[in-house]
XYZ file of C-alpha atoms in Angstrom:
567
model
C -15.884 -9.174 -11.502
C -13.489 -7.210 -13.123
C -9.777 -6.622 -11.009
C -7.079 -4.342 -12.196
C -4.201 -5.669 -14.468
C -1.711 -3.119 -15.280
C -1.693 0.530 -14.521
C 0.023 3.398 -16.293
C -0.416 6.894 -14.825
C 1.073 10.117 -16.473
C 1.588 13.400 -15.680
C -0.999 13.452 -12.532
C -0.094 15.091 -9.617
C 3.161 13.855 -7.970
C 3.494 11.166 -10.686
C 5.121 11.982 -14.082
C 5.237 8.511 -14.781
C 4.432 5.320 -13.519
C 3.802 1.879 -15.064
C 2.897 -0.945 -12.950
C 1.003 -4.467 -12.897
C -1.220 -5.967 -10.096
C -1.229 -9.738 -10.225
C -2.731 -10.157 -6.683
C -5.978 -9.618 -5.628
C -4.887 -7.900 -2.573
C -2.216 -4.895 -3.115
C -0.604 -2.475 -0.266
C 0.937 0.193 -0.819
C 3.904 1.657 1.483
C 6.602 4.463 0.950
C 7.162 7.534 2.933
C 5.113 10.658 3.134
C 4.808 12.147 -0.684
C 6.009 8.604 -2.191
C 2.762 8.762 -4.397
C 0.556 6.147 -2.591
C -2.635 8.163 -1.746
C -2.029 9.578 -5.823
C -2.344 6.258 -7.236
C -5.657 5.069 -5.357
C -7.082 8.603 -6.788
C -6.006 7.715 -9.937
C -7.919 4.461 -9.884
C -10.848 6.192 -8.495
C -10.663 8.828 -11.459
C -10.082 6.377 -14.276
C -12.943 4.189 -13.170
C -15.746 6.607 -11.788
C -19.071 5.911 -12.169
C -19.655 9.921 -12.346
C -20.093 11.457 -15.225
C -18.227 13.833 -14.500
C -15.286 14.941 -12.459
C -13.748 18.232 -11.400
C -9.742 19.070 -12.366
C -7.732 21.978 -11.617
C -4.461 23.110 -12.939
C -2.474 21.665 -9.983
C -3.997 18.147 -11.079
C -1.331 17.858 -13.943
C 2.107 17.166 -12.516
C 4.035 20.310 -11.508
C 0.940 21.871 -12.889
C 2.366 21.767 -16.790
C -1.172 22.041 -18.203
C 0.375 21.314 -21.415
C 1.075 17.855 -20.757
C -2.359 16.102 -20.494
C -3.093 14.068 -17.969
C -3.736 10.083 -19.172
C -4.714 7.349 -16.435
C -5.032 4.281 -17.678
C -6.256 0.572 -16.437
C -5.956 -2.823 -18.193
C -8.984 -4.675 -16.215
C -9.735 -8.685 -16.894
C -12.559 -10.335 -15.404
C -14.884 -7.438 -17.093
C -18.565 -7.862 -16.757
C -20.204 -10.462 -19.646
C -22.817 -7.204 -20.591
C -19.944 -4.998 -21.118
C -18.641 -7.111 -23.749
C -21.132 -7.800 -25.828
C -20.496 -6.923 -29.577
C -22.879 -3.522 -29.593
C -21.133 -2.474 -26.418
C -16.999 -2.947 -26.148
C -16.839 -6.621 -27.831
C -14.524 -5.195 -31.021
C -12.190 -3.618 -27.973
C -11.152 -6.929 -26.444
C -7.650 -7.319 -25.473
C -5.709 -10.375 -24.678
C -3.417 -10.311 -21.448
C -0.491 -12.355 -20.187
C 2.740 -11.668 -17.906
C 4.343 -9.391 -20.758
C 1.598 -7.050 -21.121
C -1.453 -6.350 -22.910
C -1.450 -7.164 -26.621
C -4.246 -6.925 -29.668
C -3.591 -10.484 -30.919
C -5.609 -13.018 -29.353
C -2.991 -15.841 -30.293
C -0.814 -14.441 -27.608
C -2.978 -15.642 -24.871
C -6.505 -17.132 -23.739
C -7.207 -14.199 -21.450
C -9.047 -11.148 -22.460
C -9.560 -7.852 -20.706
C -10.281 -4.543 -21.389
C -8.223 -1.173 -21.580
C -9.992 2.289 -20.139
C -8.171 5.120 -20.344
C -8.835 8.931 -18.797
C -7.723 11.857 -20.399
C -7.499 15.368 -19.176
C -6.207 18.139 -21.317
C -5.800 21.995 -20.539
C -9.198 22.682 -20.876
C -9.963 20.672 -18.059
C -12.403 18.468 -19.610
C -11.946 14.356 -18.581
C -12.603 12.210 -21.518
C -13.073 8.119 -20.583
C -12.320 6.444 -23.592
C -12.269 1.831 -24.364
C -8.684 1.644 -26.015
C -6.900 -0.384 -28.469
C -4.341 -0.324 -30.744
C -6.203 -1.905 -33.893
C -7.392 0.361 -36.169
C -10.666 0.537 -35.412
C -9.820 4.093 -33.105
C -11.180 4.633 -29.410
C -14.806 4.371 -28.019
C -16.146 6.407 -25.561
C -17.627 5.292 -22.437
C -19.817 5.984 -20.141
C -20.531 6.492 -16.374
C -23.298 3.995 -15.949
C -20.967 1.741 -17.781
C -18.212 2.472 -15.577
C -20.119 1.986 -12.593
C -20.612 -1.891 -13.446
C -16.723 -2.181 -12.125
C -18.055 -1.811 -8.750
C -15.482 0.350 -7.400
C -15.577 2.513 -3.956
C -13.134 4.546 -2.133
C -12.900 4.442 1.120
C -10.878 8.127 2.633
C -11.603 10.312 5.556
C -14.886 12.175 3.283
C -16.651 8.520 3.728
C -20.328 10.259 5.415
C -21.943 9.985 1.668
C -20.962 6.143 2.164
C -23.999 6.119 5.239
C -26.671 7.271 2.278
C -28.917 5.751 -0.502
C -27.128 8.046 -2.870
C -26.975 7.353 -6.468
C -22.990 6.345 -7.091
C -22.609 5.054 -3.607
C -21.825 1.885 -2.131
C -25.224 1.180 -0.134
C -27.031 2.031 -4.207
C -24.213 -0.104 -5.177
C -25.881 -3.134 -3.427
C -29.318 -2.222 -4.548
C -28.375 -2.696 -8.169
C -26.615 -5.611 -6.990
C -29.741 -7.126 -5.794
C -31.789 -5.933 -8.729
C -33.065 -3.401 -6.843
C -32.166 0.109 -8.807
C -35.459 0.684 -10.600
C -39.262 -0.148 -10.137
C -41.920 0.228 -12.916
C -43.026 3.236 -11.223
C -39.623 5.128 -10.571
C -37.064 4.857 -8.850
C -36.650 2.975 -5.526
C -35.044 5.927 -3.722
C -37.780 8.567 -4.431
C -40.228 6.049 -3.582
C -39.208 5.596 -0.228
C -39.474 9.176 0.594
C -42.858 9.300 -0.657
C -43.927 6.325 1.460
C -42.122 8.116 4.539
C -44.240 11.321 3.698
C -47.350 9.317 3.717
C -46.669 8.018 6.983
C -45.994 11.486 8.489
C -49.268 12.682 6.824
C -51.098 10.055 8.810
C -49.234 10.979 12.320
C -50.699 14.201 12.429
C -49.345 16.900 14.420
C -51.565 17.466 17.254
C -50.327 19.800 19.038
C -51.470 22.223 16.467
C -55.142 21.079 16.720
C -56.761 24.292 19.020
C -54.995 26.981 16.495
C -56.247 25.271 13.670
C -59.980 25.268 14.420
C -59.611 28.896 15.540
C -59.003 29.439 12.220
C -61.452 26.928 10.910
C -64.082 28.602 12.971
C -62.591 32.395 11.545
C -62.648 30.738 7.910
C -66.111 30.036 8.395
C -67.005 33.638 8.718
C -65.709 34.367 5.640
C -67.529 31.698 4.168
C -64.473 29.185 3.065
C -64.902 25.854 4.221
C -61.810 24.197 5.121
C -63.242 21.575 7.682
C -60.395 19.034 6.381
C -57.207 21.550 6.951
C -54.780 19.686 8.887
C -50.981 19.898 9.017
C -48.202 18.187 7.735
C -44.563 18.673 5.989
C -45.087 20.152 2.381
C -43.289 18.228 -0.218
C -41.081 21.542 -1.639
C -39.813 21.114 2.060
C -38.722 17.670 2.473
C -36.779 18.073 -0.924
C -37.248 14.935 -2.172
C -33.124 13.849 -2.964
C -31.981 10.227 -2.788
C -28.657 11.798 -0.832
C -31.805 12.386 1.916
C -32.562 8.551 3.113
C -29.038 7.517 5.369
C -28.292 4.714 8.031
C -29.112 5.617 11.462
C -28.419 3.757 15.290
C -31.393 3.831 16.561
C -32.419 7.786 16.107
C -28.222 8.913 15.220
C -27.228 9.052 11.895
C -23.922 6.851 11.639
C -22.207 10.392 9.846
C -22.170 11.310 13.638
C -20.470 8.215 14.747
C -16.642 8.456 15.497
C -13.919 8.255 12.793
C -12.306 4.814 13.341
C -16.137 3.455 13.653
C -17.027 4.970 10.632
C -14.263 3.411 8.709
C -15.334 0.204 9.652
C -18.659 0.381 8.478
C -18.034 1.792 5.669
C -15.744 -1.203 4.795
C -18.192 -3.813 5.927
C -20.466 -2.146 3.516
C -17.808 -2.190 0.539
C -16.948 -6.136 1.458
C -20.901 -6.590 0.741
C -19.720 -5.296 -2.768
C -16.616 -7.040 -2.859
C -18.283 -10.266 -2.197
C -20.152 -9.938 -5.634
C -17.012 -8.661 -7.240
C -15.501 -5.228 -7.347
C -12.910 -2.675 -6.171
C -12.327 -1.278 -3.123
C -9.419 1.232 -2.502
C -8.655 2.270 1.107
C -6.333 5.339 2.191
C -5.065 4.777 5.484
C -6.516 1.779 6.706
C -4.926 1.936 10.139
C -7.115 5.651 11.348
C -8.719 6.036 14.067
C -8.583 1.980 14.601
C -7.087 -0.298 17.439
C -4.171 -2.296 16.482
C -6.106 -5.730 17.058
C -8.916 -3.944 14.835
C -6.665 -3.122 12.381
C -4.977 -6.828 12.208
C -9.257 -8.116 11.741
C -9.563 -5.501 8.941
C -6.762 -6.344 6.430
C -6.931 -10.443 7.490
C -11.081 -9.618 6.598
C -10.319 -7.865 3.113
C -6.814 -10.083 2.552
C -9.081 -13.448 2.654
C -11.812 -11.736 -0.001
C -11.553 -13.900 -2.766
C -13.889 -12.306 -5.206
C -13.043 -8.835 -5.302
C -9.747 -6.399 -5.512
C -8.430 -4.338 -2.543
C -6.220 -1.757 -2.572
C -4.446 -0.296 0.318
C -1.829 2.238 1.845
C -0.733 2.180 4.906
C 1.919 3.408 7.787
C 1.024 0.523 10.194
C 3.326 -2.046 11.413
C -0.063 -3.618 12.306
C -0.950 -4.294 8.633
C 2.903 -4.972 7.394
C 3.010 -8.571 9.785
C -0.281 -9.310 8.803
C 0.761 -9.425 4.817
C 2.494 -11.687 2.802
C 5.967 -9.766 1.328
C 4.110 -10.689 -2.351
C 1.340 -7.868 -1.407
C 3.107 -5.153 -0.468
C 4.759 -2.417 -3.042
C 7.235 -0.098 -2.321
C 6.203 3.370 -3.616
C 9.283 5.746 -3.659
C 8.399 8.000 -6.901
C 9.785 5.972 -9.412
C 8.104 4.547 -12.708
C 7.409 1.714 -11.141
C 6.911 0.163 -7.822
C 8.562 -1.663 -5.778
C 7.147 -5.575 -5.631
C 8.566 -7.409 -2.580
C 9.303 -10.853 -2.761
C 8.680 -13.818 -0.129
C 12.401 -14.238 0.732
C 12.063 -10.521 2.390
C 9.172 -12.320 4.507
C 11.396 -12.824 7.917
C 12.764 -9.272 7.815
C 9.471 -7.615 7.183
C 7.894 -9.802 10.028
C 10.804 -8.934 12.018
C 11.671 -5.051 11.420
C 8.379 -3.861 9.326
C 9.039 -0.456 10.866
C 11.761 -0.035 8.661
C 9.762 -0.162 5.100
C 8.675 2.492 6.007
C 11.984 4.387 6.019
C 14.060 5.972 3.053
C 17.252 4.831 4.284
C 18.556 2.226 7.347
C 20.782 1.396 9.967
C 20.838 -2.002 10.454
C 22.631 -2.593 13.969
C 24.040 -5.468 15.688
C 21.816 -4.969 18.447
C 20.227 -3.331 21.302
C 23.525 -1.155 22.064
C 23.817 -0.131 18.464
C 20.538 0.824 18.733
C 20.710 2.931 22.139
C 23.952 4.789 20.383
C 21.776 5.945 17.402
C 18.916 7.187 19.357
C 21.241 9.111 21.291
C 22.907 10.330 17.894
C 20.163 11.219 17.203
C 19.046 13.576 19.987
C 23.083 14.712 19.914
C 22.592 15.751 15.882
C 18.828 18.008 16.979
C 20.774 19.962 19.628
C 23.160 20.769 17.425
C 20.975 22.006 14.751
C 20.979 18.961 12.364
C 18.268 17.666 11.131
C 16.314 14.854 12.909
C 16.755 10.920 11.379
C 13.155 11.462 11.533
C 13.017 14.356 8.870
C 15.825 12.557 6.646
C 13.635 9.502 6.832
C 16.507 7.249 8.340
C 15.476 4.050 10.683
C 17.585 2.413 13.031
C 16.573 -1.243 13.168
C 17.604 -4.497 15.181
C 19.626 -6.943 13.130
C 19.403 -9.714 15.452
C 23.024 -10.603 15.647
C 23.180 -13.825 13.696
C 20.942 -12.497 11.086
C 22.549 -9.094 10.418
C 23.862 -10.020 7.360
C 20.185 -11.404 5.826
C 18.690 -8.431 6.828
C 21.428 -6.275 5.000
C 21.102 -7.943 2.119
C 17.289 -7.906 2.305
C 17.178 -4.361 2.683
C 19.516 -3.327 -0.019
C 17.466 -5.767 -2.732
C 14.556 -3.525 -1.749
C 16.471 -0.953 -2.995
C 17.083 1.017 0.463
C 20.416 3.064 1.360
C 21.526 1.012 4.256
C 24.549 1.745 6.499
C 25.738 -1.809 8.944
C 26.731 -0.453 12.528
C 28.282 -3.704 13.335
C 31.208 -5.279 16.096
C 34.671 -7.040 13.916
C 35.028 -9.275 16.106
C 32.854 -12.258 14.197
C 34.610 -13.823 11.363
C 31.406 -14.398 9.383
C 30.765 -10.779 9.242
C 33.944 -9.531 8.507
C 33.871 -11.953 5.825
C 30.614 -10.705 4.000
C 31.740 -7.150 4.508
C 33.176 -6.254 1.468
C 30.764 -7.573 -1.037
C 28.041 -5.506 1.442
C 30.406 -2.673 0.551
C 30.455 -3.288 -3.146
C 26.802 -3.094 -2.653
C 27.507 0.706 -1.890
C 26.450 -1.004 2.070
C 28.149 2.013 4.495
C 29.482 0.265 7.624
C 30.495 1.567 10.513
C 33.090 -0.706 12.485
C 36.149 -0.933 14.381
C 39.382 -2.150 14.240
C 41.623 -5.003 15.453
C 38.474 -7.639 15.764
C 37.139 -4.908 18.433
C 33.693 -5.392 19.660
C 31.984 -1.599 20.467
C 32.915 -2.300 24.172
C 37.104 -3.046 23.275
C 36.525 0.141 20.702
C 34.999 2.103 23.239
C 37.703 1.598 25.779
C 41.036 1.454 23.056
C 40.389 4.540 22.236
C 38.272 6.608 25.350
C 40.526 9.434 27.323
C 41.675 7.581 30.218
C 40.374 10.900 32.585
C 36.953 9.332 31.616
C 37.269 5.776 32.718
C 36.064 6.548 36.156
C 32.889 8.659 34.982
C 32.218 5.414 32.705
C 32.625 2.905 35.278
C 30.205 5.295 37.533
C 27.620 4.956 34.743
C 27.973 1.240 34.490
C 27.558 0.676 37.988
C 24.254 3.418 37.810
C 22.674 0.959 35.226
C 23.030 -1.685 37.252
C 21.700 -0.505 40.531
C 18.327 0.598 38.130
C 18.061 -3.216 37.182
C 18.977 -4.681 40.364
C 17.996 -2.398 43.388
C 21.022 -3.716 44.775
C 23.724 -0.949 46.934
C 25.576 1.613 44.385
C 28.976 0.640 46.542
C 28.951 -3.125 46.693
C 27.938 -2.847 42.693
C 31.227 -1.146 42.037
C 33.230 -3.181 44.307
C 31.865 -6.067 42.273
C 32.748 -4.614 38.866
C 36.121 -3.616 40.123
C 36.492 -7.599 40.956
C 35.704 -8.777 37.589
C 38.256 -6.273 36.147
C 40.734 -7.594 38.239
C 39.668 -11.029 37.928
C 40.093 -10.070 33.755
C 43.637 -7.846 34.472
C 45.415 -10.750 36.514
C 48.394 -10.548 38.941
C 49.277 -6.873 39.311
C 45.844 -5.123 39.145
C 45.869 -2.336 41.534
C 42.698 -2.173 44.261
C 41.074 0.805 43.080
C 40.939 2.737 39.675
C 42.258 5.591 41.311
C 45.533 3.915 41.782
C 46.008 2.994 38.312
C 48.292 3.836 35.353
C 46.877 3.927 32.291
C 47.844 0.885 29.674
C 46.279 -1.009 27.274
C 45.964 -4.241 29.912
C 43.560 -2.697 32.088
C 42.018 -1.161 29.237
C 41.265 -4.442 27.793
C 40.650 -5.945 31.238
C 37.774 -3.333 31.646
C 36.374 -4.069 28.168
C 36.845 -7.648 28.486
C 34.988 -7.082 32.028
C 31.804 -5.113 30.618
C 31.214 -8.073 28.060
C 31.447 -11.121 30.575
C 28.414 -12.953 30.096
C 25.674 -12.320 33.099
C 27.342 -9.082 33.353
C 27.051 -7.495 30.847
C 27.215 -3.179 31.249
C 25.484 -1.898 28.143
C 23.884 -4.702 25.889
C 20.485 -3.479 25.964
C 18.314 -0.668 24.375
C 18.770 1.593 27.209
C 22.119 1.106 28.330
C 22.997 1.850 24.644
C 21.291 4.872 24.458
C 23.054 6.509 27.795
C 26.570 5.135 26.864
C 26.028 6.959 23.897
C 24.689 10.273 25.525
C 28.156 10.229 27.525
C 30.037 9.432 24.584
C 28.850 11.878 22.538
C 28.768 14.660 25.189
C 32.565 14.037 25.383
C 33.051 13.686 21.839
C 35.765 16.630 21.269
C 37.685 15.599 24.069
C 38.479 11.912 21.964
C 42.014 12.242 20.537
C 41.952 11.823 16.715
C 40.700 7.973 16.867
C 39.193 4.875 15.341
C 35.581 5.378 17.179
C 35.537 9.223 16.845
C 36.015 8.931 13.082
C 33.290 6.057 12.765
C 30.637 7.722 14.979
C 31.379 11.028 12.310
C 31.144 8.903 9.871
C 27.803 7.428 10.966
C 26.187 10.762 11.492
C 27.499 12.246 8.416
C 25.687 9.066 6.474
C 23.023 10.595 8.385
C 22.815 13.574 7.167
C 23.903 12.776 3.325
C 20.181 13.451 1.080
C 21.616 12.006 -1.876
């Protein structure tokens, strides 16, 4: 059955532009809000319709420039034998290989066909066989296009639960042969047969006021012994749209959303299994997360039809292999990802969904830009939500990969890393020749010895406080003893000299470094999780102005000014 090829798309909706092949069988689409995703599956729908008509509006053209028609257009191999027989679109073959579509069949053994969809100011779509031999254009029409077998599955999916001529369920009927009898067709016939069957219920209840008026008929001499009561046919409107699926006595359009979703795509993998298209917008509403992993492995391992999806589900992202997902972002073209991005989308998939990202060393990096975050919205900047920017876990040893990944994917990515590992610092400035922004520190300084180089020494005590609170929360163990113990290991890290309390001390760069050194001994660790990143940085930032003019002041800046830049 036939499966989309290439697709070009111009000057529809939010797309000026876009030109784009589909060698998989199985295609998701991804991008932020607006990207385009939901405009392409319409498109498809559009250029492929199996109504013979469609409505268009001004605001269907892109920025609604009326004077630019609209053109959709699909390249399809695979096409039904009937449709290319000689009196129907044989003379409009086309021959397809990995450079494109061409009209010389020495070029390659596989054929296909080109449809194209035209809209022009006066509203009127036009579906049209293409080539580029001279032979000119031929039109053609809905029942033909309805042989591609293609449904949509959105949130307006109730007409998907009726026998209605276009839709899936019909779909199967004329898969199974069953579209037409000699006598008419099979949808209006099984009204009839229902009306026959309430003709022979009767309706009882009415029996004592209709021989009144039997009896009163009499009188008047008309005889109408054989009156009885039943539906009249004007009534029942006789419309295929009529005859839907029902539980029991409940008509599935009453069922809930995420339920509804699924049977509509059981019903279009009945279809697929024959061969067709099935577009879905959203897979992931109204559906579990286990239920949403069964529905994409379900339609992923369909080997006979085409799927296409969008999605903002993690869920789907680790179920997919990187060659089926496409990055939308409003470009020409999408976005294929390749299978050497496979760990990092298994491992951060949150992130493709992001317009620019932070990849951090870890769980502390992390807890910093949350609380950046929360520091930027109370001072009226705008939310790394709104500016589309993702903090994500680079997993230490495998910070570098992920940069890389992430900027061959064509993201804006800023590194909010330690200098304290060689192989890092090494990589660093090709990142940064990659326009990678990184935000680091000085003097091989993890964030701890950064931290506490350059902190006011008036807040060492409220820091040390806030340590010891994050311990107590893990352990349950006394606030006092907890301190004591901290105080030890800075001592233990100071050496000979270290005075008993941290009110007694002078301020140097020892004890500074003996307190750093302390909060990174392994086992012991202060702040090296999600959490204990996030309030280090609440404190930090809530003390921000009174840092002198320093290494980490001008690198947390810099961070939030990346932030902030919608270039």
């Amino acid at each position: 059955m036939a499966k989309i090829q290439y697709l070009s798309i111009k000057n529809f909706r939010s797309i000026k532009e876009l030109n784009q092949e589909f060698p998989s069988n199985f295609v998701c689409l991804i991008g932020r809000g607006d990207s385009g995703k939901s405009t392409i599956l319409e498109a498809i729908s559009a250029v492929l319709s199996p109504s013979w008509n469609l409505p268009f509006f001004d605001n269907d053209f892109y920025n609604c420039e009326t004077a630019n028609p609209i053109s959709i257009e699909v390249t399809l191999k695979d096409v039904p034998e009937e449709l290319l027989r000689e009196d129907k679109f044989g003379l409009y073959i086309r021959w397809i290989d990995e450079n494109g579509v061409h009209d010389d069949p020495e070029v390659s053994e596989e054929i296909g066909l080109t449809i194209r969809l035209e809209v022009s100011k006066h509203l009127e779509p036009k579906w049209e066989v293409v080539t580029n031999r001279d032979i000119g254009n031929k039109d053609i029409s809905a029942h033909d296009r309805s042989k591609f077998n293609l449904c949509f599955v959105s949130d307006y999916i109730d007409r998907h639960f009726s026998w209605t001529k276009g839709g899936p369920l019909y779909t199967l009927l004329k898969q199974e042969g069953q579209e037409e009898d000699e006598d008419g067709e099979i949808m209006i016939d099984a009204l009839r047969e229902a009306k026959v069957k309430i003709d022979e219920g009767g309706f009882s209840r009415f029996d004592v006021a209709i021989n009144k008026v039997k009896n009163a008929a009499t009188k008047f001499g008309v005889n109408i012994e054989k009156t009885g009561t039943t539906i009249d046919f004007k009534d029942l409107v006789i419309k295929d749209g009529k005859v839907c699926l029902h539980d029991e006595k409940i008509p599935f359009r009453l069922k809930g959303k995420g339920s509804k979703r699924l049977i509509s795509l059981a019903i279009q993998s009945a279809i697929v299994d024959q061969g067709g298209i099935v577009l879905v917008d959203e897979i992931e509403q109204g559906l579990e997360p286990d239920r949403i992993q069964q529905v994409v492995n379900t339609l992923k391992d369909n080997a006979h039809g085409q799927v296409f999806i969008t999605t903002h589900s993690r869920d789907v992202l680790v179920e997919l292999s990187a060659e089926n997902i496409y990055l939308s972002r409003k470009l020409s073209k999408l976005l294929n990802l390749d299978k050497t991005m496979q760990g990092t989308i298994r491992r951060n998939p949150e992130a493709f969904f992001a317009r620019k990202i932070i990849v951090c060393e870890g769980a502390t990096e992390i807890g910093i830009c949350r609380a950046l975050n929360e520091y930027r919205i109370q001072n009226g900047e705008k939310s790394m939500s709104f500016l589309g920017v993702r903090p994500t876990d680079g997993k230490g040893s495998e910070l570098i990969s992920y940069t890389k990944t992430f900027c061959t994917a064509g993201f804006a990515v800023c590194l909010f890393c330690d200098s304290d590992s060689e192989s890092i610092n090494t990589a660093k400035p090709s990142l940064r020749q990659a326009k990678v922004h990184i935000v680091d520190w000085s003097n091989t300084d993890c964030l701890e010895m950064a931290i506490m180089r350059d902190l006011p020494f008036s807040l060492f005590k409220s820091i040390l406080d806030l340590a010891a609170e994050l311990k107590q929360e893990d352990s349950g163990d006394d606030l006092e003893t907890i301190k004591v113990n901290m105080w030890s290991s800075i001592k233990a890290k100071y050496g000979a000299g270290c005075p008993e309390i941290l009110n007694d001390a002078v301020d140097s760069i020892e004890l500074r470094m003996a307190i750093a050194n302390a909060s990174i001994q392994p086992k012991k660790v202060w702040f090296k999780s999600f959490e204990g990143g996030y309030r280090l940085g609440k404190f930090l930032l809530e003390n921000i102005y009174s840092f002198p003019e320093c290494k980490f002041k001008e690198q947390i800046t810099s961070l939030s000014k990346w932030i902030s830049d919608e270039s």
